[in-house]
Amino acid sequence: MNHFSMTFSSLQTMKKLAVCAVLAFLCAGANAQSNTFDELAKIKGVEYQHVDKNMINLAAKQGNGLHVGEVVNLGGGDDGGKFLDQFDDVKVFTCEKEGNIKKFQKAALKLLKGKEWEPLVDTKGDDGEMVKIYLSKKDEQSTNVVLAVEEGEATLVVINGTFDISKMLHQGMKMNVGVNN
């Protein structure tokens, strides 16, 4: 009987360890997608800014919206807090170094080649300006990526959370269709 209880106890401990390991891998996998973009910060001339959930919550409480440099301005006003509640973190990568913009753009596009990324917007102007928007979604969690390139600057914004940019784009298109009719 004593041998049985020791064996059973060991199995329970092994089960607990296995469950913990699986949870750790799932959490790491969800965060790894966002962290892959961190390698862009290693490119010479790239500025990197990260706003975590605590800072987003603070911005939401203040009602001023979330402002990251000159690039990202989200929320604000009466509904700003509800909007910002959908964000877990925001990362902004900016390259203004003329010689490295193409390298930055190429590296960013390479990271967005995987089948987990759904391209939502892909525009290119005659003057070389480009905007690409991608979404990767798993259950309720989303990673939204906006890549904008213009003369003298390239910016990549990564937004993690429950915010789904495709819904916002779809609503905008509905509104535009309604206005034109």
Short mmCIF file of C-alpha atoms in Angstrom, two decimals:
data_model
loop_
_atom_site.label_atom_id
_atom_site.label_comp_id
_atom_site.label_asym_id
_atom_site.label_seq_id
_atom_site.Cartn_x
_atom_site.Cartn_y
_atom_site.Cartn_z
CA MET A 1 0.00 0.00 0.00
CA ASN A 2 2.85 2.38 0.85
CA HIS A 3 4.52 1.73 -2.53
CA PHE A 4 1.21 2.46 -4.30
CA SER A 5 0.73 5.83 -2.56
CA MET A 6 4.33 6.86 -3.32
CA THR A 7 3.89 5.93 -7.00
CA PHE A 8 0.54 7.73 -7.19
CA SER A 9 2.04 10.82 -5.56
CA SER A 10 4.91 10.79 -8.07
CA LEU A 11 2.43 10.55 -10.96
CA GLN A 12 0.46 13.51 -9.63
CA THR A 13 3.64 15.54 -9.33
CA MET A 14 4.61 14.59 -12.90
CA LYS A 15 1.13 15.59 -14.13
CA LYS A 16 1.42 18.96 -12.42
CA LEU A 17 4.84 19.53 -13.96
CA ALA A 18 3.54 18.55 -17.41
CA VAL A 19 0.58 20.94 -17.12
CA CYS A 20 2.89 23.76 -15.99
CA ALA A 21 5.25 23.06 -18.90
CA VAL A 22 2.39 23.12 -21.42
CA LEU A 23 1.08 26.41 -20.00
CA ALA A 24 4.56 27.92 -20.13
CA PHE A 25 4.99 26.90 -23.77
CA LEU A 26 1.56 28.28 -24.72
CA CYS A 27 2.31 31.62 -23.08
CA ALA A 28 5.76 31.75 -24.67
CA GLY A 29 4.29 30.93 -28.08
CA ALA A 30 1.70 33.70 -27.89
CA ASN A 31 4.33 36.23 -26.85
CA ALA A 32 7.01 34.95 -29.25
CA GLN A 33 5.11 36.29 -32.25
CA SER A 34 5.33 39.81 -30.91
CA ASN A 35 8.90 39.36 -29.70
CA THR A 36 10.12 38.35 -33.16
CA PHE A 37 9.78 42.00 -34.13
CA ASP A 38 12.20 42.98 -31.36
CA GLU A 39 15.07 41.96 -33.66
CA LEU A 40 14.24 45.01 -35.80
CA ALA A 41 15.56 47.20 -32.97
CA LYS A 42 19.02 45.73 -33.62
CA ILE A 43 19.21 47.37 -37.05
CA LYS A 44 21.41 50.44 -36.93
CA GLY A 45 19.37 53.64 -36.92
CA VAL A 46 16.14 52.05 -35.63
CA GLU A 47 14.44 53.65 -32.65
CA TYR A 48 12.30 51.35 -30.51
CA GLN A 49 9.55 52.28 -28.07
CA HIS A 50 7.48 49.87 -26.00
CA VAL A 51 4.39 50.75 -23.99
CA ASP A 52 3.24 47.99 -21.61
CA LYS A 53 -0.21 47.30 -20.16
CA ASN A 54 0.45 49.38 -17.01
CA MET A 55 1.23 52.49 -19.02
CA ILE A 56 -1.76 51.88 -21.31
CA ASN A 57 -4.02 51.60 -18.25
CA LEU A 58 -2.60 54.85 -16.89
CA ALA A 59 -3.26 56.61 -20.20
CA ALA A 60 -6.81 55.21 -20.24
CA LYS A 61 -7.49 56.47 -16.69
CA GLN A 62 -6.22 59.94 -17.57
CA GLY A 63 -8.48 60.04 -20.63
CA ASN A 64 -5.80 61.61 -22.82
CA GLY A 65 -5.32 58.62 -25.07
CA LEU A 66 -2.08 56.83 -25.80
CA HIS A 67 0.61 58.83 -27.56
CA VAL A 68 3.87 57.14 -28.57
CA GLY A 69 6.23 59.64 -30.12
CA GLU A 70 4.89 61.37 -33.20
CA VAL A 71 3.59 58.14 -34.72
CA VAL A 72 0.87 56.60 -32.53
CA ASN A 73 -2.12 58.51 -31.16
CA LEU A 74 -4.87 56.21 -29.91
CA GLY A 75 -7.96 56.78 -27.83
CA GLY A 76 -8.68 59.90 -25.86
CA GLY A 77 -12.00 61.53 -25.09
CA ASP A 78 -14.92 59.90 -23.32
CA ASP A 79 -14.62 56.46 -24.94
CA GLY A 80 -10.81 56.38 -24.95
CA GLY A 81 -10.57 54.19 -21.84
CA LYS A 82 -12.81 51.48 -23.27
CA PHE A 83 -10.86 51.54 -26.51
CA LEU A 84 -7.47 51.30 -24.78
CA ASP A 85 -8.66 48.41 -22.58
CA GLN A 86 -8.28 46.24 -25.69
CA PHE A 87 -4.49 46.81 -25.80
CA ASP A 88 -1.94 44.69 -23.92
CA ASP A 89 1.10 46.42 -25.33
CA VAL A 90 2.22 48.62 -28.21
CA LYS A 91 5.63 48.53 -29.87
CA VAL A 92 6.84 51.16 -32.31
CA PHE A 93 9.94 50.77 -34.48
CA THR A 94 11.06 53.80 -36.50
CA CYS A 95 13.94 54.05 -38.95
CA GLU A 96 14.92 57.43 -40.34
CA LYS A 97 18.48 56.54 -41.32
CA GLU A 98 18.39 56.83 -45.12
CA GLY A 99 20.79 53.95 -45.77
CA ASN A 100 18.94 51.51 -43.50
CA ILE A 101 15.30 52.13 -44.41
CA LYS A 102 15.36 49.48 -47.16
CA LYS A 103 17.06 47.00 -44.82
CA PHE A 104 14.43 47.71 -42.13
CA GLN A 105 11.58 47.34 -44.65
CA LYS A 106 12.99 44.07 -46.02
CA ALA A 107 13.46 42.61 -42.50
CA ALA A 108 9.93 43.64 -41.44
CA LEU A 109 8.34 42.12 -44.54
CA LYS A 110 10.30 38.91 -44.04
CA LEU A 111 8.83 38.62 -40.51
CA LEU A 112 5.33 39.05 -41.96
CA LYS A 113 5.68 36.29 -44.58
CA GLY A 114 4.36 33.47 -42.34
CA LYS A 115 0.99 31.87 -42.89
CA GLU A 116 -0.22 33.13 -39.50
CA TRP A 117 -0.35 36.68 -40.91
CA GLU A 118 -3.44 37.83 -42.76
CA PRO A 119 -2.78 40.82 -45.01
CA LEU A 120 -5.60 43.36 -44.64
CA VAL A 121 -4.30 46.42 -46.47
CA ASP A 122 -1.56 46.67 -49.10
CA THR A 123 -1.17 50.04 -50.77
CA LYS A 124 1.69 51.63 -52.65
CA GLY A 125 1.76 55.13 -54.04
CA ASP A 126 3.51 56.38 -57.17
CA ASP A 127 6.09 58.15 -55.04
CA GLY A 128 7.09 54.94 -53.24
CA GLU A 129 4.95 55.48 -50.15
CA MET A 130 3.63 52.19 -48.84
CA VAL A 131 1.21 51.07 -46.13
CA LYS A 132 0.67 47.44 -45.18
CA ILE A 133 -1.58 46.19 -42.40
CA TYR A 134 -1.47 42.61 -41.12
CA LEU A 135 -3.41 40.66 -38.50
CA SER A 136 -2.61 37.47 -36.64
CA LYS A 137 -5.37 36.17 -34.42
CA LYS A 138 -5.60 33.27 -32.00
CA ASP A 139 -8.91 33.00 -30.14
CA GLU A 140 -9.55 36.46 -28.67
CA GLN A 141 -5.93 37.59 -28.78
CA SER A 142 -4.74 39.57 -31.79
CA THR A 143 -1.48 40.97 -33.04
CA ASN A 144 -2.01 43.90 -35.39
CA VAL A 145 0.90 45.22 -37.44
CA VAL A 146 1.05 48.41 -39.48
CA LEU A 147 4.08 49.04 -41.70
CA ALA A 148 4.33 52.50 -43.27
CA VAL A 149 7.19 53.56 -45.51
CA GLU A 150 7.65 56.99 -47.04
CA GLU A 151 10.59 58.99 -48.23
CA GLY A 152 13.06 59.29 -45.39
CA GLU A 153 11.17 57.17 -42.84
CA ALA A 154 9.82 53.69 -42.17
CA THR A 155 7.65 52.81 -39.19
CA LEU A 156 6.32 49.52 -37.89
CA VAL A 157 3.66 49.48 -35.16
CA VAL A 158 2.78 46.24 -33.36
CA ILE A 159 -0.37 46.20 -31.21
CA ASN A 160 -1.14 43.17 -29.04
CA GLY A 161 -4.39 42.54 -27.19
CA THR A 162 -8.01 41.86 -27.97
CA PHE A 163 -8.18 44.76 -30.42
CA ASP A 164 -8.92 43.48 -33.94
CA ILE A 165 -8.03 46.03 -36.59
CA SER A 166 -9.95 44.08 -39.26
CA LYS A 167 -13.22 44.84 -37.43
CA MET A 168 -12.38 48.53 -37.36
CA LEU A 169 -11.52 48.49 -41.07
CA HIS A 170 -14.73 46.64 -41.86
CA GLN A 171 -16.82 49.15 -39.87
CA GLY A 172 -15.07 52.02 -41.64
CA MET A 173 -15.88 50.51 -45.02
CA LYS A 174 -19.53 50.08 -43.99
CA MET A 175 -19.67 53.74 -42.96
CA ASN A 176 -18.07 54.87 -46.24
CA VAL A 177 -20.50 52.75 -48.26
CA GLY A 178 -23.39 54.26 -46.31
CA VAL A 179 -22.20 57.80 -46.99
CA ASN A 180 -21.84 57.22 -50.72
CA ASN A 181 -25.34 55.74 -51.15
#
